[in-house]
Amino acid sequence: MLGSVVGTTKILGVMGFPVSHSLSPVMHNAAIAAMGLDYVYVPLPIAVEDLPTAIAGLKAVRSLQGFNLTIPHKVEVMSLLDEILPIAKAIGAVNTVKRVGDRWVGTNTDAAGFLEPLKQLNCDWSAKPAIVLGSGGAAKAVVAACLELGCPMIHVVGRDPKNLKKFHGTMTSQLRDYNLRVHPWTSIPHLLEVAGIVINATPIGMASDPHTPISEAEMALLPSQSIAYDLIYTPRPTKFLQMAAARGLTAIDGLEMLINQGAIALEFWLEQPVPIEIMRRSLTTALSR
Ligand code: NAP
């Protein structure tokens, strides 16, 4: 249950299409309630063709303090904002926007959210080439994060050569000049043999999809010290992570990324520390229903 919405209540929200499945309202409203703030976080279903109208028009709604963006708006929103912070420029996608006076300022908290569980591992990342499966919006943040970690090579694997070329082209020159390579799906076995970390940034293996992004035989090719990271958080664990755990690999799912990108966004809007443990609990409760 939300706290009371009154005449002074400020609004935050998430723009996407569809957006009804989003767990962001659950975790943000839990944090807002715990902090005793006069805010509410709402879903904002906005179709692709309506995004320019929405971004311009919502500036007139003075109580709207900021919003998240999810599929399919993270890239398209960039040309509609007044300012984009360097981290979002480097990633090439915006997932968080804040009202600063009468300006919309965009940033990206996905890469930092993705990094959080990896920082706990105390690894030598310079010995861990990264294999990123998928070349969509989330893969962009993952690649930027792997660069920040210091992975010596970042291999992005995709099924569509045109999308892969576009992906490579939209990366910053820092990344393109760095050891970033794109590969067709058929290269997976050869790449896995040298992987330090393999990240599933595709929707393969979500609750509605019984498949895995790599086969059991391919999972067997991974070196024994490697890490398997799935951005998916429903189901928990995915079959991909079950296979990794059965092999004794470190397996990480997407829940911590979701929690941490949300906590960093809320801090960006409110400019104060936020109760991440309450956000975590609200999400695990919602997911266990
Ligand atoms: P997206 O922009 O739609 O990209 C999906 C990527 O997966 C595309 O490269 C697509 O290939 C590829 N793909 C889809 N189905 C495939 C298949 N059957 N075989 C091979 N490749 C396939 O989506 P996204 O925003 O990057 O999200 C990707 C996943 O990450 C989703 O499951 C999402 O829920 C998850 N995610 C989690 C978090 C978190 O906080 N944990 C945050 C963001 C995203 P094409 O380019 O050929 O279409």
mmCIF file of C-alpha atoms and ligand atoms in Angstrom:
data_model
loop_
_atom_site.group_PDB
_atom_site.id
_atom_site.type_symbol
_atom_site.label_atom_id
_atom_site.label_comp_id
_atom_site.label_asym_id
_atom_site.label_seq_id
_atom_site.Cartn_x
_atom_site.Cartn_y
_atom_site.Cartn_z
ATOM 1 C CA MET A 1 0.000 0.000 0.000
ATOM 2 C CA LEU A 2 1.214 3.506 -0.846
ATOM 3 C CA GLY A 3 1.318 6.213 1.789
ATOM 4 C CA SER A 4 -1.145 9.082 1.365
ATOM 5 C CA VAL A 5 -0.919 11.122 -1.828
ATOM 6 C CA VAL A 6 -1.722 14.752 -1.013
ATOM 7 C CA GLY A 7 -1.602 18.104 -2.789
ATOM 8 C CA THR A 8 2.142 18.521 -2.252
ATOM 9 C CA THR A 9 3.191 14.997 -3.323
ATOM 10 C CA LYS A 10 6.091 14.852 -5.757
ATOM 11 C CA ILE A 11 6.114 12.273 -8.525
ATOM 12 C CA LEU A 12 8.774 9.862 -9.818
ATOM 13 C CA GLY A 13 8.084 7.097 -12.307
ATOM 14 C CA VAL A 14 9.167 4.646 -14.970
ATOM 15 C CA MET A 15 8.501 5.136 -18.685
ATOM 16 C CA GLY A 16 8.359 2.018 -20.819
ATOM 17 C CA PHE A 17 6.099 0.049 -23.128
ATOM 18 C CA PRO A 18 4.850 -2.209 -21.784
ATOM 19 C CA VAL A 19 5.578 -1.220 -18.201
ATOM 20 C CA SER A 20 2.990 -3.196 -16.248
ATOM 21 C CA HIS A 21 5.536 -5.945 -15.406
ATOM 22 C CA SER A 22 8.012 -3.464 -13.865
ATOM 23 C CA LEU A 23 9.078 -4.065 -10.264
ATOM 24 C CA SER A 24 10.521 -0.556 -9.950
ATOM 25 C CA PRO A 25 7.338 0.921 -8.370
ATOM 26 C CA VAL A 26 7.508 -1.769 -5.648
ATOM 27 C CA MET A 27 11.102 -1.073 -4.625
ATOM 28 C CA HIS A 28 10.985 2.717 -4.955
ATOM 29 C CA ASN A 29 7.707 3.111 -3.055
ATOM 30 C CA ALA A 30 9.052 0.829 -0.295
ATOM 31 C CA ALA A 31 12.103 3.099 0.066
ATOM 32 C CA ILE A 32 10.000 6.287 -0.111
ATOM 33 C CA ALA A 33 7.654 4.986 2.616
ATOM 34 C CA ALA A 34 10.584 3.989 4.857
ATOM 35 C CA MET A 35 12.138 7.441 4.417
ATOM 36 C CA GLY A 36 8.791 9.140 5.230
ATOM 37 C CA LEU A 37 8.992 11.278 2.082
ATOM 38 C CA ASP A 38 6.099 13.026 0.320
ATOM 39 C CA TYR A 39 6.803 11.242 -2.990
ATOM 40 C CA VAL A 40 5.146 8.574 -5.077
ATOM 41 C CA TYR A 41 6.665 6.418 -7.867
ATOM 42 C CA VAL A 42 4.275 5.483 -10.676
ATOM 43 C CA PRO A 43 4.299 3.448 -13.916
ATOM 44 C CA LEU A 44 4.183 5.659 -17.038
ATOM 45 C CA PRO A 45 3.203 3.530 -20.057
ATOM 46 C CA ILE A 46 4.348 5.520 -23.099
ATOM 47 C CA ALA A 47 4.377 4.077 -26.621
ATOM 48 C CA VAL A 48 7.442 4.620 -28.833
ATOM 49 C CA GLU A 49 5.726 7.172 -31.071
ATOM 50 C CA ASP A 50 4.541 9.195 -28.050
ATOM 51 C CA LEU A 51 7.930 9.562 -26.358
ATOM 52 C CA PRO A 52 8.833 13.021 -27.804
ATOM 53 C CA THR A 53 5.411 14.424 -26.820
ATOM 54 C CA ALA A 54 5.631 12.892 -23.355
ATOM 55 C CA ILE A 55 9.163 14.146 -22.612
ATOM 56 C CA ALA A 56 8.297 17.695 -23.744
ATOM 57 C CA GLY A 57 4.807 17.791 -22.209
ATOM 58 C CA LEU A 58 5.721 16.298 -18.842
ATOM 59 C CA LYS A 59 8.044 19.225 -18.224
ATOM 60 C CA ALA A 60 4.851 21.180 -17.525
ATOM 61 C CA VAL A 61 3.951 18.754 -14.711
ATOM 62 C CA ARG A 62 6.029 20.524 -12.070
ATOM 63 C CA SER A 63 5.578 17.802 -9.461
ATOM 64 C CA LEU A 64 7.307 15.243 -11.725
ATOM 65 C CA GLN A 65 10.859 15.242 -10.358
ATOM 66 C CA GLY A 66 12.364 12.493 -12.477
ATOM 67 C CA PHE A 67 11.826 9.150 -14.131
ATOM 68 C CA ASN A 68 13.459 5.889 -15.163
ATOM 69 C CA LEU A 69 13.388 4.562 -18.708
ATOM 70 C CA THR A 70 13.095 0.945 -19.709
ATOM 71 C CA ILE A 71 12.561 -0.952 -22.991
ATOM 72 C CA PRO A 72 12.137 0.523 -25.612
ATOM 73 C CA HIS A 73 13.118 4.104 -24.653
ATOM 74 C CA LYS A 74 16.702 4.064 -23.300
ATOM 75 C CA VAL A 75 18.411 5.137 -26.522
ATOM 76 C CA GLU A 76 15.668 7.161 -28.224
ATOM 77 C CA VAL A 77 15.241 9.425 -25.186
ATOM 78 C CA MET A 78 18.790 10.769 -25.558
ATOM 79 C CA SER A 79 17.962 13.246 -28.321
ATOM 80 C CA LEU A 80 15.015 14.598 -26.285
ATOM 81 C CA LEU A 81 16.882 15.667 -23.134
ATOM 82 C CA ASP A 82 18.545 18.979 -22.219
ATOM 83 C CA GLU A 83 21.742 17.413 -20.837
ATOM 84 C CA ILE A 84 23.309 13.952 -20.752
ATOM 85 C CA LEU A 85 25.936 13.130 -18.135
ATOM 86 C CA PRO A 86 29.246 11.592 -19.336
ATOM 87 C CA ILE A 87 28.513 8.072 -18.045
ATOM 88 C CA ALA A 88 25.306 7.877 -20.123
ATOM 89 C CA LYS A 89 27.104 9.318 -23.163
ATOM 90 C CA ALA A 90 29.807 6.662 -22.798
ATOM 91 C CA ILE A 91 27.207 3.877 -22.581
ATOM 92 C CA GLY A 92 24.984 5.350 -25.282
ATOM 93 C CA ALA A 93 21.798 4.912 -23.257
ATOM 94 C CA VAL A 94 19.893 6.761 -20.500
ATOM 95 C CA ASN A 95 17.903 4.923 -17.815
ATOM 96 C CA THR A 96 17.413 7.785 -15.338
ATOM 97 C CA VAL A 97 16.313 11.404 -15.847
ATOM 98 C CA LYS A 98 16.119 14.154 -13.230
ATOM 99 C CA ARG A 99 14.423 17.554 -13.326
ATOM 100 C CA VAL A 100 16.991 20.281 -12.662
ATOM 101 C CA GLY A 101 15.071 23.574 -12.780
ATOM 102 C CA ASP A 102 13.310 23.447 -16.119
ATOM 103 C CA ARG A 103 15.796 21.011 -17.662
ATOM 104 C CA TRP A 104 15.759 17.213 -18.041
ATOM 105 C CA VAL A 105 19.193 15.762 -17.166
ATOM 106 C CA GLY A 106 19.886 12.124 -18.128
ATOM 107 C CA THR A 107 22.274 9.601 -16.630
ATOM 108 C CA ASN A 108 22.748 5.847 -16.582
ATOM 109 C CA THR A 109 22.826 3.718 -13.406
ATOM 110 C CA ASP A 110 22.732 0.272 -15.102
ATOM 111 C CA ALA A 111 26.520 -0.102 -15.404
ATOM 112 C CA ALA A 112 27.104 0.819 -11.743
ATOM 113 C CA GLY A 113 24.270 -1.516 -10.707
ATOM 114 C CA PHE A 114 25.775 -4.343 -12.767
ATOM 115 C CA LEU A 115 29.199 -3.797 -11.160
ATOM 116 C CA GLU A 116 28.061 -3.902 -7.531
ATOM 117 C CA PRO A 117 27.987 -7.729 -7.034
ATOM 118 C CA LEU A 118 31.256 -8.099 -8.997
ATOM 119 C CA LYS A 119 33.077 -5.657 -6.718
ATOM 120 C CA GLN A 120 32.436 -8.030 -3.779
ATOM 121 C CA LEU A 121 34.406 -10.839 -5.496
ATOM 122 C CA ASN A 122 37.896 -9.305 -5.202
ATOM 123 C CA CYS A 123 39.027 -10.716 -8.548
ATOM 124 C CA ASP A 124 42.009 -9.873 -10.694
ATOM 125 C CA TRP A 125 39.952 -8.585 -13.614
ATOM 126 C CA SER A 126 43.009 -8.095 -15.806
ATOM 127 C CA ALA A 127 43.035 -11.905 -16.132
ATOM 128 C CA LYS A 128 39.355 -12.179 -17.030
ATOM 129 C CA PRO A 129 38.287 -11.697 -20.662
ATOM 130 C CA ALA A 130 34.537 -10.949 -20.792
ATOM 131 C CA ILE A 131 32.033 -12.615 -23.129
ATOM 132 C CA VAL A 132 28.785 -10.671 -23.466
ATOM 133 C CA LEU A 133 25.888 -12.620 -25.030
ATOM 134 C CA GLY A 134 23.531 -10.153 -26.745
ATOM 135 C CA SER A 135 24.014 -6.688 -28.169
ATOM 136 C CA GLY A 136 20.943 -4.780 -26.982
ATOM 137 C CA GLY A 137 20.545 -1.902 -24.519
ATOM 138 C CA ALA A 138 21.690 -3.787 -21.426
ATOM 139 C CA ALA A 139 24.776 -5.110 -23.263
ATOM 140 C CA LYS A 140 25.928 -1.497 -23.786
ATOM 141 C CA ALA A 141 25.982 -0.880 -20.019
ATOM 142 C CA VAL A 142 27.664 -4.249 -19.422
ATOM 143 C CA VAL A 143 30.434 -3.457 -21.911
ATOM 144 C CA ALA A 144 31.084 -0.059 -20.290
ATOM 145 C CA ALA A 145 31.184 -1.779 -16.882
ATOM 146 C CA CYS A 146 33.653 -4.443 -18.096
ATOM 147 C CA LEU A 147 35.901 -1.661 -19.374
ATOM 148 C CA GLU A 148 35.747 -0.014 -15.938
ATOM 149 C CA LEU A 149 36.591 -3.349 -14.270
ATOM 150 C CA GLY A 150 39.685 -3.663 -16.440
ATOM 151 C CA CYS A 151 38.825 -6.866 -18.330
ATOM 152 C CA PRO A 152 41.593 -7.315 -20.933
ATOM 153 C CA MET A 153 39.185 -8.206 -23.790
ATOM 154 C CA ILE A 154 35.454 -7.724 -24.231
ATOM 155 C CA HIS A 155 33.805 -10.039 -26.780
ATOM 156 C CA VAL A 156 30.204 -9.248 -27.695
ATOM 157 C CA VAL A 157 28.261 -12.058 -29.373
ATOM 158 C CA GLY A 158 25.072 -11.471 -31.360
ATOM 159 C CA ARG A 159 22.798 -13.271 -33.787
ATOM 160 C CA ASP A 160 22.258 -10.434 -36.248
ATOM 161 C CA PRO A 161 25.360 -9.103 -38.081
ATOM 162 C CA LYS A 162 23.620 -5.783 -38.838
ATOM 163 C CA ASN A 163 22.764 -5.199 -35.165
ATOM 164 C CA LEU A 164 26.289 -6.195 -34.135
ATOM 165 C CA LYS A 165 27.839 -3.705 -36.551
ATOM 166 C CA LYS A 166 25.487 -0.987 -35.300
ATOM 167 C CA PHE A 167 26.345 -1.894 -31.696
ATOM 168 C CA HIS A 168 30.072 -1.588 -32.381
ATOM 169 C CA GLY A 169 29.532 1.692 -34.219
ATOM 170 C CA THR A 170 27.646 3.283 -31.327
ATOM 171 C CA MET A 171 30.354 2.485 -28.775
ATOM 172 C CA THR A 172 32.672 5.330 -27.771
ATOM 173 C CA SER A 173 36.032 5.575 -29.517
ATOM 174 C CA GLN A 174 37.627 4.719 -26.160
ATOM 175 C CA LEU A 175 35.834 1.370 -26.278
ATOM 176 C CA ARG A 176 36.285 0.812 -30.005
ATOM 177 C CA ASP A 177 40.023 1.431 -29.679
ATOM 178 C CA TYR A 178 40.092 -0.835 -26.652
ATOM 179 C CA ASN A 179 39.860 -4.597 -26.970
ATOM 180 C CA LEU A 180 36.212 -4.707 -27.930
ATOM 181 C CA ARG A 181 35.307 -7.296 -30.572
ATOM 182 C CA VAL A 182 31.974 -8.421 -31.961
ATOM 183 C CA HIS A 183 31.330 -12.005 -33.057
ATOM 184 C CA PRO A 184 28.592 -14.158 -34.577
ATOM 185 C CA TRP A 185 26.778 -16.664 -32.360
ATOM 186 C CA THR A 186 28.781 -19.529 -33.933
ATOM 187 C CA SER A 187 31.979 -18.226 -32.267
ATOM 188 C CA ILE A 188 30.659 -19.009 -28.780
ATOM 189 C CA PRO A 189 32.517 -22.326 -28.141
ATOM 190 C CA HIS A 190 35.856 -20.869 -29.187
ATOM 191 C CA LEU A 191 35.321 -17.743 -27.028
ATOM 192 C CA LEU A 192 34.143 -19.648 -23.942
ATOM 193 C CA GLU A 193 37.412 -21.562 -23.745
ATOM 194 C CA VAL A 194 39.226 -18.349 -22.784
ATOM 195 C CA ALA A 195 36.464 -16.578 -20.848
ATOM 196 C CA GLY A 196 36.936 -15.117 -17.363
ATOM 197 C CA ILE A 197 33.316 -14.043 -17.149
ATOM 198 C CA VAL A 198 30.320 -14.804 -19.385
ATOM 199 C CA ILE A 199 27.304 -12.543 -19.175
ATOM 200 C CA ASN A 200 23.842 -13.334 -20.520
ATOM 201 C CA ALA A 201 22.438 -10.013 -21.751
ATOM 202 C CA THR A 202 19.685 -11.632 -23.832
ATOM 203 C CA PRO A 203 16.152 -12.516 -22.680
ATOM 204 C CA ILE A 204 16.888 -16.235 -23.330
ATOM 205 C CA GLY A 205 15.933 -18.132 -20.177
ATOM 206 C CA MET A 206 13.325 -15.733 -18.811
ATOM 207 C CA ALA A 207 10.370 -17.345 -17.028
ATOM 208 C CA SER A 208 8.461 -17.717 -20.289
ATOM 209 C CA ASP A 209 11.446 -19.172 -22.199
ATOM 210 C CA PRO A 210 12.756 -22.674 -21.356
ATOM 211 C CA HIS A 211 15.957 -22.262 -23.438
ATOM 212 C CA THR A 212 19.507 -21.404 -22.369
ATOM 213 C CA PRO A 213 21.834 -18.994 -24.210
ATOM 214 C CA ILE A 214 24.578 -21.649 -24.258
ATOM 215 C CA SER A 215 24.321 -25.439 -24.132
ATOM 216 C CA GLU A 216 25.526 -27.681 -21.316
ATOM 217 C CA ALA A 217 28.398 -28.833 -23.566
ATOM 218 C CA GLU A 218 29.395 -25.193 -24.126
ATOM 219 C CA MET A 219 29.163 -24.469 -20.378
ATOM 220 C CA ALA A 220 31.678 -27.312 -19.886
ATOM 221 C CA LEU A 221 34.216 -25.371 -21.974
ATOM 222 C CA LEU A 222 34.458 -22.493 -19.474
ATOM 223 C CA PRO A 223 37.657 -22.390 -17.398
ATOM 224 C CA SER A 224 37.081 -23.503 -13.796
ATOM 225 C CA GLN A 225 37.654 -20.052 -12.236
ATOM 226 C CA SER A 226 35.193 -18.270 -14.525
ATOM 227 C CA ILE A 227 32.043 -16.425 -13.516
ATOM 228 C CA ALA A 228 28.558 -16.787 -15.030
ATOM 229 C CA TYR A 229 26.356 -13.677 -14.727
ATOM 230 C CA ASP A 230 22.739 -13.634 -15.936
ATOM 231 C CA LEU A 231 20.981 -10.246 -16.105
ATOM 232 C CA ILE A 232 17.658 -12.104 -15.779
ATOM 233 C CA TYR A 233 16.082 -12.234 -12.298
ATOM 234 C CA THR A 234 12.919 -14.268 -13.063
ATOM 235 C CA PRO A 235 13.274 -17.195 -12.649
ATOM 236 C CA ARG A 236 15.897 -17.284 -9.906
ATOM 237 C CA PRO A 237 18.129 -19.044 -10.736
ATOM 238 C CA THR A 238 17.850 -19.395 -14.516
ATOM 239 C CA LYS A 239 18.788 -22.696 -16.146
ATOM 240 C CA PHE A 240 21.993 -20.995 -17.375
ATOM 241 C CA LEU A 241 22.996 -20.247 -13.767
ATOM 242 C CA GLN A 242 21.916 -23.710 -12.585
ATOM 243 C CA MET A 243 24.285 -25.221 -15.157
ATOM 244 C CA ALA A 244 27.066 -22.876 -14.027
ATOM 245 C CA ALA A 245 26.537 -23.716 -10.344
ATOM 246 C CA ALA A 246 26.511 -27.459 -11.167
ATOM 247 C CA ARG A 247 29.974 -26.935 -12.674
ATOM 248 C CA GLY A 248 31.131 -25.164 -9.499
ATOM 249 C CA LEU A 249 31.390 -21.728 -11.155
ATOM 250 C CA THR A 250 30.483 -18.471 -9.420
ATOM 251 C CA ALA A 251 26.908 -17.703 -10.514
ATOM 252 C CA ILE A 252 25.307 -14.251 -10.209
ATOM 253 C CA ASP A 253 21.751 -13.311 -11.200
ATOM 254 C CA GLY A 254 20.257 -9.946 -12.194
ATOM 255 C CA LEU A 255 18.516 -9.103 -8.926
ATOM 256 C CA GLU A 256 21.415 -7.188 -7.368
ATOM 257 C CA MET A 257 21.822 -5.200 -10.614
ATOM 258 C CA LEU A 258 18.139 -4.291 -10.481
ATOM 259 C CA ILE A 259 18.317 -3.272 -6.807
ATOM 260 C CA ASN A 260 21.549 -1.304 -7.160
ATOM 261 C CA GLN A 261 20.619 0.564 -10.358
ATOM 262 C CA GLY A 262 17.387 1.551 -8.576
ATOM 263 C CA ALA A 263 19.117 2.652 -5.371
ATOM 264 C CA ILE A 264 21.650 4.738 -7.316
ATOM 265 C CA ALA A 265 18.809 6.363 -9.315
ATOM 266 C CA LEU A 266 16.844 7.178 -6.148
ATOM 267 C CA GLU A 267 19.954 8.741 -4.589
ATOM 268 C CA PHE A 268 20.452 10.799 -7.761
ATOM 269 C CA TRP A 269 16.892 12.186 -7.512
ATOM 270 C CA LEU A 270 16.749 12.706 -3.735
ATOM 271 C CA GLU A 271 20.384 13.651 -3.112
ATOM 272 C CA GLN A 272 20.465 11.636 0.098
ATOM 273 C CA PRO A 273 21.313 8.032 1.103
ATOM 274 C CA VAL A 274 18.501 5.535 0.475
ATOM 275 C CA PRO A 275 17.556 2.323 2.396
ATOM 276 C CA ILE A 276 18.864 -0.313 -0.023
ATOM 277 C CA GLU A 277 18.068 -3.191 2.331
ATOM 278 C CA ILE A 278 14.382 -2.211 2.278
ATOM 279 C CA MET A 279 14.487 -2.031 -1.529
ATOM 280 C CA ARG A 280 16.082 -5.517 -1.620
ATOM 281 C CA ARG A 281 13.490 -6.971 0.778
ATOM 282 C CA SER A 282 10.564 -5.457 -1.132
ATOM 283 C CA LEU A 283 11.803 -7.017 -4.373
ATOM 284 C CA THR A 284 12.535 -10.468 -2.977
ATOM 285 C CA THR A 285 9.076 -10.474 -1.371
ATOM 286 C CA ALA A 286 7.426 -9.399 -4.644
ATOM 287 C CA LEU A 287 9.348 -12.058 -6.582
ATOM 288 C CA SER A 288 8.451 -14.838 -4.129
ATOM 289 C CA ARG A 289 4.681 -14.270 -4.623
HETATM 290 P P1 NAP B 1 17.168 -5.631 -25.792
HETATM 291 O O1 NAP B 1 17.663 -4.253 -25.965
HETATM 292 O O2 NAP B 1 15.877 -6.056 -26.392
HETATM 293 O O3 NAP B 1 18.338 -6.624 -26.292
HETATM 294 C C1 NAP B 1 18.203 -8.020 -26.276
HETATM 295 C C2 NAP B 1 19.400 -8.647 -26.972
HETATM 296 O O4 NAP B 1 19.219 -10.066 -26.893
HETATM 297 C C3 NAP B 1 19.517 -8.299 -28.466
HETATM 298 O O5 NAP B 1 20.860 -8.214 -28.819
HETATM 299 C C4 NAP B 1 18.862 -9.509 -29.146
HETATM 300 O O6 NAP B 1 19.381 -9.786 -30.411
HETATM 301 C C5 NAP B 1 19.308 -10.614 -28.214
HETATM 302 N N1 NAP B 1 18.403 -11.764 -28.327
HETATM 303 C C6 NAP B 1 17.082 -11.814 -28.044
HETATM 304 N N2 NAP B 1 16.606 -13.052 -28.263
HETATM 305 C C7 NAP B 1 17.652 -13.781 -28.732
HETATM 306 C C8 NAP B 1 17.793 -15.136 -29.152
HETATM 307 N N3 NAP B 1 16.768 -15.991 -29.130
HETATM 308 N N4 NAP B 1 19.027 -15.556 -29.568
HETATM 309 C C9 NAP B 1 20.076 -14.699 -29.585
HETATM 310 N N5 NAP B 1 19.995 -13.402 -29.196
HETATM 311 C C10 NAP B 1 18.799 -12.959 -28.771
HETATM 312 O O7 NAP B 1 16.999 -5.987 -24.237
HETATM 313 P P2 NAP B 1 17.924 -5.447 -23.038
HETATM 314 O O8 NAP B 1 17.336 -4.246 -22.433
HETATM 315 O O9 NAP B 1 19.322 -5.408 -23.498
HETATM 316 O O10 NAP B 1 17.712 -6.636 -21.964
HETATM 317 C C11 NAP B 1 18.322 -7.880 -22.135
HETATM 318 C C12 NAP B 1 18.044 -8.753 -20.911
HETATM 319 O O11 NAP B 1 18.622 -8.160 -19.750
HETATM 320 C C13 NAP B 1 16.547 -8.899 -20.602
HETATM 321 O O12 NAP B 1 16.322 -10.193 -20.142
HETATM 322 C C14 NAP B 1 16.316 -7.909 -19.481
HETATM 323 O O13 NAP B 1 15.242 -8.282 -18.631
HETATM 324 C C15 NAP B 1 17.647 -7.998 -18.732
HETATM 325 N N6 NAP B 1 17.951 -6.758 -17.993
HETATM 326 C C16 NAP B 1 18.123 -6.866 -16.651
HETATM 327 C C17 NAP B 1 18.452 -5.743 -15.920
HETATM 328 C C18 NAP B 1 18.645 -5.860 -14.439
HETATM 329 O O14 NAP B 1 18.618 -4.841 -13.739
HETATM 330 N N7 NAP B 1 18.868 -7.048 -13.922
HETATM 331 C C19 NAP B 1 18.591 -4.498 -16.557
HETATM 332 C C20 NAP B 1 18.411 -4.426 -17.942
HETATM 333 C C21 NAP B 1 18.086 -5.580 -18.646
HETATM 334 P P3 NAP B 1 19.027 -8.945 -31.719
HETATM 335 O O15 NAP B 1 19.904 -7.716 -31.637
HETATM 336 O O16 NAP B 1 19.394 -9.843 -32.832
HETATM 337 O O17 NAP B 1 17.566 -8.649 -31.625
#
